[in-house]
PDB file of C-alpha atoms in Angstrom:
ATOM      1  CA  MET N   1     157.375  24.481  25.601  1.00 50.00           C
ATOM      2  CA  ARG N   2     156.704  27.444  23.364  1.00 56.00           C
ATOM      3  CA  VAL N   3     153.467  25.923  22.083  1.00 45.00           C
ATOM      4  CA  LYS N   4     152.133  25.477  25.617  1.00 46.00           C
ATOM      5  CA  GLU N   5     152.976  29.109  26.469  1.00 50.00           C
ATOM      6  CA  HIS N   6     151.133  30.343  23.360  1.00 40.00           C
ATOM      7  CA  ILE N   7     148.102  28.201  24.129  1.00 43.00           C
ATOM      8  CA  LEU N   8     148.123  29.484  27.718  1.00 40.00           C
ATOM      9  CA  ALA N   9     148.396  33.107  26.518  1.00 42.00           C
ATOM     10  CA  ILE N  10     145.518  32.622  24.066  1.00 45.00           C
ATOM     11  CA  ALA N  11     143.399  30.979  26.771  1.00 41.00           C
ATOM     12  CA  VAL N  12     144.043  33.866  29.179  1.00 40.00           C
ATOM     13  CA  PHE N  13     143.168  36.385  26.428  1.00 41.00           C
ATOM     14  CA  VAL N  14     139.922  34.581  25.535  1.00 39.00           C
ATOM     15  CA  LEU N  15     138.855  34.297  29.185  1.00 39.00           C
ATOM     16  CA  GLY N  16     139.690  37.947  29.791  1.00 42.00           C
ATOM     17  CA  PHE N  17     137.692  39.003  26.725  1.00 40.00           C
ATOM     18  CA  ALA N  18     134.724  36.857  27.768  1.00 41.00           C
ATOM     19  CA  ALA N  19     134.758  38.447  31.213  1.00 43.00           C
ATOM     20  CA  CYS N  20     134.353  41.901  29.627  1.00 43.00           C
ATOM     21  CA  THR N  21     131.211  41.160  27.599  1.00 39.00           C
ATOM     22  CA  ASN N  22     127.836  42.800  28.355  1.00 41.00           C
ATOM     23  CA  GLU N  23     126.548  39.638  30.023  1.00 42.00           C
ATOM     24  CA  ASN N  24     127.954  40.824  33.331  1.00 47.00           C
ATOM     25  CA  PRO N  25     125.462  42.515  35.639  1.00 50.00           C
ATOM     26  CA  PRO N  26     125.774  46.278  36.068  1.00 52.00           C
ATOM     27  CA  GLU N  27     127.790  47.652  38.931  1.00 62.00           C
ATOM     28  CA  GLY N  28     126.046  46.892  42.192  1.00 60.00           C
ATOM     29  CA  GLY N  29     124.869  43.369  41.526  1.00 62.00           C
ATOM     30  CA  ALA N  30     121.990  41.752  39.710  1.00 61.00           C
ATOM     31  CA  PRO N  31     120.918  42.541  36.142  1.00 66.00           C
ATOM     32  CA  VAL N  32     118.239  45.213  35.793  1.00 87.00           C
ATOM     33  CA  ASP N  33     114.770  43.823  35.096  1.00 93.00           C
ATOM     34  CA  PRO N  34     112.649  46.417  33.221  1.00 94.00           C
ATOM     35  CA  ARG N  35     109.592  45.218  35.171  1.00 96.00           C
ATOM     36  CA  ASP N  36     111.079  46.502  38.443  1.00 96.00           C
ATOM     37  CA  ALA N  37     110.039  50.085  37.629  1.00 95.00           C
ATOM     38  CA  PHE N  38     106.374  48.967  37.510  1.00 97.00           C
ATOM     39  CA  VAL N  39     106.233  46.531  40.448  1.00 97.00           C
ATOM     40  CA  GLY N  40     104.470  47.925  43.513  1.00 96.00           C
ATOM     41  CA  VAL N  41     101.170  49.186  44.909  1.00 96.00           C
ATOM     42  CA  TYR N  42      99.265  52.019  43.242  1.00 96.00           C
ATOM     43  CA  ASP N  43      96.362  54.269  44.244  1.00 96.00           C
ATOM     44  CA  TYR N  44      94.199  55.053  41.232  1.00 95.00           C
ATOM     45  CA  THR N  45      91.358  57.190  40.016  1.00 95.00           C
ATOM     46  CA  SER N  46      89.331  56.116  36.994  1.00 94.00           C
ATOM     47  CA  ASN N  47      87.064  58.468  35.104  1.00 96.00           C
ATOM     48  CA  GLY N  48      84.741  57.750  32.244  1.00 94.00           C
ATOM     49  CA  ASN N  49      81.260  56.777  31.267  1.00 93.00           C
ATOM     50  CA  ILE N  50      79.289  54.196  29.404  1.00 90.00           C
ATOM     51  CA  GLU N  51      76.477  55.195  27.089  1.00 91.00           C
ATOM     52  CA  PHE N  52      73.478  53.020  26.239  1.00 87.00           C
ATOM     53  CA  THR N  53      71.709  53.270  22.895  1.00 79.00           C
ATOM     54  CA  SER N  54      68.717  51.440  21.525  1.00 73.00           C
ATOM     55  CA  THR N  55      66.105  52.179  18.891  1.00 69.00           C
ATOM     56  CA  GLY N  56      63.198  54.042  20.434  1.00 65.00           C
ATOM     57  CA  VAL N  57      64.934  54.478  23.808  1.00 66.00           C
ATOM     58  CA  LYS N  58      66.339  57.781  25.023  1.00 67.00           C
ATOM     59  CA  PRO N  59      70.166  57.521  25.225  1.00 74.00           C
ATOM     60  CA  MET N  60      71.426  57.171  28.776  1.00 82.00           C
ATOM     61  CA  SER N  61      74.895  57.530  30.298  1.00 87.00           C
ATOM     62  CA  ILE N  62      76.319  56.104  33.528  1.00 85.00           C
ATOM     63  CA  PRO N  63      79.566  57.404  35.025  1.00 90.00           C
ATOM     64  CA  LEU N  64      82.337  54.870  35.699  1.00 86.00           C
ATOM     65  CA  ASN N  65      84.250  57.024  38.175  1.00 92.00           C
ATOM     66  CA  LYS N  66      86.060  55.073  40.863  1.00 91.00           C
ATOM     67  CA  GLU N  67      88.977  55.290  43.286  1.00 94.00           C
ATOM     68  CA  GLY N  68      90.930  52.386  44.683  1.00 92.00           C
ATOM     69  CA  SER N  69      94.227  50.575  44.661  1.00 94.00           C
ATOM     70  CA  PHE N  70      95.892  47.759  42.754  1.00 95.00           C
ATOM     71  CA  SER N  71      99.293  46.129  42.673  1.00 95.00           C
ATOM     72  CA  ILE N  72     101.616  45.174  39.862  1.00 96.00           C
ATOM     73  CA  ALA N  73     103.572  41.920  40.191  1.00 96.00           C
ATOM     74  CA  LYS N  74     106.017  40.095  37.943  1.00 97.00           C
ATOM     75  CA  GLU N  75     104.799  37.013  36.106  1.00 96.00           C
ATOM     76  CA  ALA N  76     106.897  33.926  35.344  1.00 95.00           C
ATOM     77  CA  GLU N  77     107.489  34.894  31.707  1.00 94.00           C
ATOM     78  CA  ASP N  78     110.113  37.542  30.901  1.00 92.00           C
ATOM     79  CA  ASN N  79     108.759  41.067  30.474  1.00 95.00           C
ATOM     80  CA  LYS N  80     105.264  40.103  31.713  1.00 97.00           C
ATOM     81  CA  VAL N  81     103.444  41.625  34.678  1.00 97.00           C
ATOM     82  CA  ALA N  82      99.959  41.391  36.167  1.00 95.00           C
ATOM     83  CA  ILE N  83      97.907  44.341  37.391  1.00 94.00           C
ATOM     84  CA  VAL N  84      96.051  42.724  40.289  1.00 93.00           C
ATOM     85  CA  GLY N  85      92.835  44.222  41.658  1.00 88.00           C
ATOM     86  CA  ALA N  86      89.518  44.992  39.996  1.00 71.00           C
ATOM     87  CA  ILE N  87      89.552  48.402  38.338  1.00 78.00           C
ATOM     88  CA  LEU N  88      86.349  48.008  36.372  1.00 75.00           C
ATOM     89  CA  GLY N  89      83.886  45.177  36.743  1.00 69.00           C
ATOM     90  CA  GLU N  90      84.609  41.756  38.147  1.00 65.00           C
ATOM     91  CA  LYS N  91      87.891  40.994  36.362  1.00 68.00           C
ATOM     92  CA  ASP N  92      90.594  40.510  38.994  1.00 75.00           C
ATOM     93  CA  SER N  93      93.698  41.171  36.906  1.00 87.00           C
ATOM     94  CA  ILE N  94      95.035  42.538  33.645  1.00 91.00           C
ATOM     95  CA  HIS N  95      98.128  40.955  32.116  1.00 94.00           C
ATOM     96  CA  ALA N  96     100.655  43.171  30.335  1.00 96.00           C
ATOM     97  CA  ILE N  97     104.010  43.147  28.579  1.00 97.00           C
ATOM     98  CA  VAL N  98     106.673  45.701  29.569  1.00 97.00           C
ATOM     99  CA  THR N  99     108.259  47.674  26.724  1.00 95.00           C
ATOM    100  CA  GLY N 100     110.466  50.485  28.015  1.00 94.00           C
ATOM    101  CA  ASN N 101     108.337  52.778  30.185  1.00 95.00           C
ATOM    102  CA  GLN N 102     105.079  51.363  28.802  1.00 97.00           C
ATOM    103  CA  LEU N 103     102.794  48.418  29.416  1.00 97.00           C
ATOM    104  CA  MET N 104     100.957  46.783  26.535  1.00 96.00           C
ATOM    105  CA  LEU N 105      97.770  45.710  28.310  1.00 95.00           C
ATOM    106  CA  GLU N 106      96.000  42.498  27.330  1.00 92.00           C
ATOM    107  CA  GLN N 107      92.642  43.120  25.680  1.00 90.00           C
ATOM    108  CA  GLY N 108      89.846  41.405  27.506  1.00 86.00           C
ATOM    109  CA  SER N 109      86.315  41.236  28.760  1.00 87.00           C
ATOM    110  CA  THR N 110      84.686  41.778  32.095  1.00 86.00           C
ATOM    111  CA  ASN N 111      81.263  41.940  33.705  1.00 86.00           C
ATOM    112  CA  TYR N 112      79.907  44.891  35.643  1.00 80.00           C
ATOM    113  CA  THR N 113      76.891  44.601  37.920  1.00 83.00           C
ATOM    114  CA  GLU N 114      75.043  47.404  39.689  1.00 81.00           C
ATOM    115  CA  GLY N 115      71.761  46.279  41.252  1.00 85.00           C
ATOM    116  CA  ASP N 116      69.569  44.840  38.449  1.00 87.00           C
ATOM    117  CA  LEU N 117      71.856  46.229  35.739  1.00 84.00           C
ATOM    118  CA  SER N 118      74.371  43.798  34.242  1.00 88.00           C
ATOM    119  CA  ILE N 119      76.893  44.784  31.553  1.00 87.00           C
ATOM    120  CA  GLN N 120      79.152  42.444  29.586  1.00 92.00           C
ATOM    121  CA  MET N 121      82.047  44.544  28.288  1.00 91.00           C
ATOM    122  CA  MET N 122      84.964  44.152  25.890  1.00 93.00           C
ATOM    123  CA  LEU N 123      87.850  46.452  26.760  1.00 91.00           C
ATOM    124  CA  SER N 124      90.441  47.706  24.309  1.00 93.00           C
ATOM    125  CA  TYR N 125      93.356  49.310  26.175  1.00 93.00           C
ATOM    126  CA  ASP N 126      95.826  51.912  24.974  1.00 94.00           C
ATOM    127  CA  LYS N 127      99.413  51.508  26.172  1.00 96.00           C
ATOM    128  CA  ALA N 128      99.915  52.429  29.814  1.00 96.00           C
ATOM    129  CA  THR N 129     102.775  54.898  30.251  1.00 97.00           C
ATOM    130  CA  LEU N 130     104.846  55.207  33.436  1.00 97.00           C
ATOM    131  CA  THR N 131     106.316  58.668  34.000  1.00 96.00           C
ATOM    132  CA  ASP N 132     108.106  59.117  37.307  1.00 93.00           C
ATOM    133  CA  ASN N 133     105.643  57.483  39.729  1.00 94.00           C
ATOM    134  CA  GLN N 134     102.475  57.962  37.635  1.00 97.00           C
ATOM    135  CA  LEU N 135     100.955  55.265  35.410  1.00 97.00           C
ATOM    136  CA  VAL N 136      98.304  56.439  32.912  1.00 97.00           C
ATOM    137  CA  TRP N 137      96.146  54.586  30.382  1.00 96.00           C
ATOM    138  CA  ASP N 138      92.846  54.754  28.510  1.00 96.00           C
ATOM    139  CA  ALA N 139      90.382  52.065  27.459  1.00 94.00           C
ATOM    140  CA  ASP N 140      87.536  51.948  24.967  1.00 96.00           C
ATOM    141  CA  ILE N 141      84.493  49.874  25.921  1.00 93.00           C
ATOM    142  CA  LEU N 142      81.964  47.956  23.820  1.00 95.00           C
ATOM    143  CA  GLY N 143      79.235  45.980  25.507  1.00 93.00           C
ATOM    144  CA  VAL N 144      75.720  44.740  25.992  1.00 92.00           C
ATOM    145  CA  ALA N 145      73.704  45.801  29.004  1.00 88.00           C
ATOM    146  CA  SER N 146      70.708  43.960  30.445  1.00 89.00           C
ATOM    147  CA  TYR N 147      68.114  45.410  32.786  1.00 84.00           C
ATOM    148  CA  SER N 148      64.775  43.767  33.621  1.00 83.00           C
ATOM    149  CA  GLY N 149      64.891  41.582  30.529  1.00 83.00           C
ATOM    150  CA  ILE N 150      65.766  44.435  28.160  1.00 83.00           C
ATOM    151  CA  SER N 151      69.140  44.380  26.381  1.00 86.00           C
ATOM    152  CA  VAL N 152      70.832  47.380  24.794  1.00 88.00           C
ATOM    153  CA  ASN N 153      74.220  48.038  23.234  1.00 90.00           C
ATOM    154  CA  CYS N 154      76.666  50.290  24.999  1.00 91.00           C
ATOM    155  CA  THR N 155      79.938  52.068  24.337  1.00 93.00           C
ATOM    156  CA  GLY N 156      82.223  53.978  26.606  1.00 93.00           C
ATOM    157  CA  HIS N 157      85.633  55.269  27.513  1.00 95.00           C
ATOM    158  CA  LEU N 158      87.687  55.001  30.677  1.00 93.00           C
ATOM    159  CA  SER N 159      90.826  56.897  31.748  1.00 96.00           C
ATOM    160  CA  VAL N 160      92.988  55.633  34.615  1.00 95.00           C
ATOM    161  CA  ILE N 161      95.603  57.631  36.515  1.00 97.00           C
ATOM    162  CA  ALA N 162      97.546  55.669  39.135  1.00 96.00           C
ATOM    163  CA  ILE N 163     100.213  56.890  41.542  1.00 97.00           C
ATOM    164  CA  LYS N 164     102.800  54.403  42.822  1.00 97.00           C
ATOM    165  CA  GLN N 165     102.908  54.296  46.630  1.00 94.00           C
ATOM    166  CA  GLY N 166     106.168  54.736  48.532  1.00 84.00           C
ATOM    167  CA  THR N 167     107.958  56.724  45.840  1.00 63.00           C
ATOM    168  CA  ASN N 168     107.942  60.167  47.459  1.00 55.00           C
TER     169      ASN N 168
END
């Protein structure tokens, strides 16, 4: 009988210890998903410009200032989100990985069309930082612009400031 009592005591101790590990959700229910802080609808303002350069052609600059809204939604993979809604050009979404209060935005390309002007752009994003209800990031742009059969190289910079709706 003593052996059974010891085995029972050890089993109760092990189960009690297992119940106290960090795998339990925090008080109030479900585990905290770091993406939750980012998920929602944002109003944004983007400011920047793109400059065109070509041998024998006077340099020209076009502003890329825009206002609008986008949403951030969780993706199937852990720590991944999608910024949904065109911010610049025709690309509909930007995928990102959540690390603390920052998003590491996926580098990518997009097309921008304004009348007869067409620009194919490669975007290199800095990390997007969320402070309170404000998400801020910058992007560098390299591209090729075409207008009436003439192609020129272009470079630019874009800054985005977005305010999360419903957080006041």
